[in-house]
XYZ file of C-alpha atoms in Angstrom:
150
model
C 161.987 112.895 -14.680
C 162.684 109.190 -14.234
C 161.583 107.571 -10.947
C 164.015 105.054 -9.373
C 162.466 102.037 -7.761
C 163.458 102.065 -4.021
C 163.970 98.291 -4.136
C 166.841 98.775 -6.560
C 168.698 100.643 -3.842
C 167.770 98.358 -0.960
C 168.473 94.975 -2.602
C 172.227 95.567 -3.171
C 172.572 96.858 0.385
C 170.827 93.788 1.801
C 172.940 91.473 -0.345
C 176.201 93.049 0.851
C 174.973 92.968 4.455
C 174.143 89.265 4.200
C 177.603 88.519 2.790
C 179.206 90.355 5.690
C 177.102 88.540 8.279
C 177.871 85.139 6.771
C 181.593 85.701 7.354
C 181.181 86.293 11.076
C 182.727 83.743 13.427
C 180.437 81.479 15.386
C 181.503 80.668 18.955
C 181.153 76.968 18.160
C 183.937 77.344 15.582
C 186.485 78.317 18.235
C 188.827 75.494 19.197
C 191.205 75.260 22.139
C 194.275 75.591 19.925
C 193.115 79.100 18.982
C 193.829 80.196 22.556
C 196.874 78.335 23.858
C 197.429 78.493 27.598
C 200.629 80.113 28.862
C 201.652 77.381 31.299
C 200.830 73.760 32.050
C 199.709 72.144 35.292
C 202.277 69.742 36.763
C 201.089 66.551 38.439
C 203.684 65.621 41.091
C 203.045 64.592 44.713
C 206.555 65.545 45.922
C 206.444 69.014 44.359
C 202.925 69.491 45.735
C 204.059 68.576 49.264
C 207.151 70.831 49.131
C 205.698 73.796 47.237
C 206.700 77.185 48.656
C 205.219 80.449 47.445
C 205.954 84.123 47.877
C 203.060 86.251 49.132
C 200.241 86.147 46.581
C 196.475 86.584 46.608
C 194.299 84.585 44.232
C 191.799 87.214 43.096
C 189.764 85.274 40.546
C 189.701 81.930 38.748
C 187.780 80.972 35.617
C 187.911 78.041 33.225
C 187.512 78.602 29.507
C 187.859 75.606 27.187
C 190.912 73.748 28.586
C 192.559 76.782 30.241
C 192.371 77.916 33.829
C 192.690 81.701 34.011
C 193.989 82.874 37.384
C 194.033 86.532 38.337
C 196.619 87.052 41.046
C 197.775 90.030 43.081
C 201.164 90.606 44.674
C 203.658 93.380 45.324
C 206.223 94.036 42.646
C 207.514 96.399 40.004
C 205.729 95.115 36.915
C 205.044 91.409 37.423
C 206.961 90.630 34.232
C 209.683 88.729 36.130
C 207.358 86.544 38.175
C 207.429 82.795 37.685
C 204.494 80.502 38.437
C 203.685 76.918 39.310
C 200.357 75.156 39.537
C 200.938 71.719 41.017
C 198.430 68.899 41.342
C 198.905 66.394 44.157
C 198.210 63.418 41.934
C 195.506 62.292 44.359
C 192.037 61.785 42.925
C 189.084 61.786 45.317
C 186.596 59.119 44.307
C 183.428 61.160 44.138
C 181.012 62.022 41.378
C 182.550 63.870 39.663
C 186.076 63.059 40.803
C 188.117 65.749 42.572
C 191.714 66.903 42.269
C 193.770 69.046 44.658
C 196.113 71.806 43.519
C 198.425 74.475 44.906
C 199.562 77.664 43.197
C 202.984 79.191 43.841
C 204.495 82.510 42.851
C 208.228 83.189 42.763
C 208.554 86.971 43.069
C 212.020 88.534 43.176
C 210.750 92.050 42.433
C 211.509 94.519 45.243
C 208.941 97.253 44.613
C 205.983 98.236 46.751
C 203.378 98.563 44.014
C 200.521 96.062 44.008
C 200.248 94.322 40.654
C 197.320 92.287 39.337
C 198.069 89.845 36.555
C 196.044 87.155 34.802
C 197.820 83.986 33.699
C 196.563 80.756 32.200
C 197.286 77.074 32.763
C 196.535 74.141 30.472
C 194.265 71.732 32.367
C 194.541 68.772 29.962
C 197.093 66.928 32.170
C 194.365 66.702 34.840
C 191.883 64.808 32.704
C 190.737 61.437 33.981
C 189.972 58.634 31.544
C 186.316 57.552 31.373
C 185.263 60.914 32.790
C 184.294 64.250 31.282
C 184.267 66.445 34.386
C 186.374 66.957 37.497
C 186.201 69.292 40.455
C 189.354 71.325 41.055
C 190.143 72.307 44.634
C 192.826 75.000 44.499
C 194.344 75.993 47.815
C 193.635 79.677 48.472
C 190.389 79.788 46.489
C 187.188 79.822 48.540
C 185.224 77.816 45.960
C 185.974 74.749 43.853
C 185.895 74.891 40.058
C 184.241 72.435 37.665
C 186.386 71.501 34.673
C 184.255 69.916 31.940
C 185.972 68.415 28.918
């Protein structure tokens, strides 16, 4: 009876495993265009001053790459007919880092009593300040400010 060298079985398996691992995506390879934001922030003092919102609760806010992800909660049927605005005042507080001031508004014409949570995203690139790589975002309704690094 012929004896098979165990290395002859292991080497092909290791080779195939290494090929598979080399094709895996590295987080550093992810670029902002891979995950486009749904909406864009508007910078407009007049809109900021006159912004009116239906009842909404800001549940959570996180920044990933150049997108602000807001989780909101409001009454409605499905949340599919909601429209959103995130408006920046245009004012920049001279601090280190600089600060911007924003308001979020929900337009909700749904007449159901269910409470819906929904996460939406906003492109933060319009808020960038030249000669800076970080700003603090103060969003009305959020207890804490957010740091946007770019």
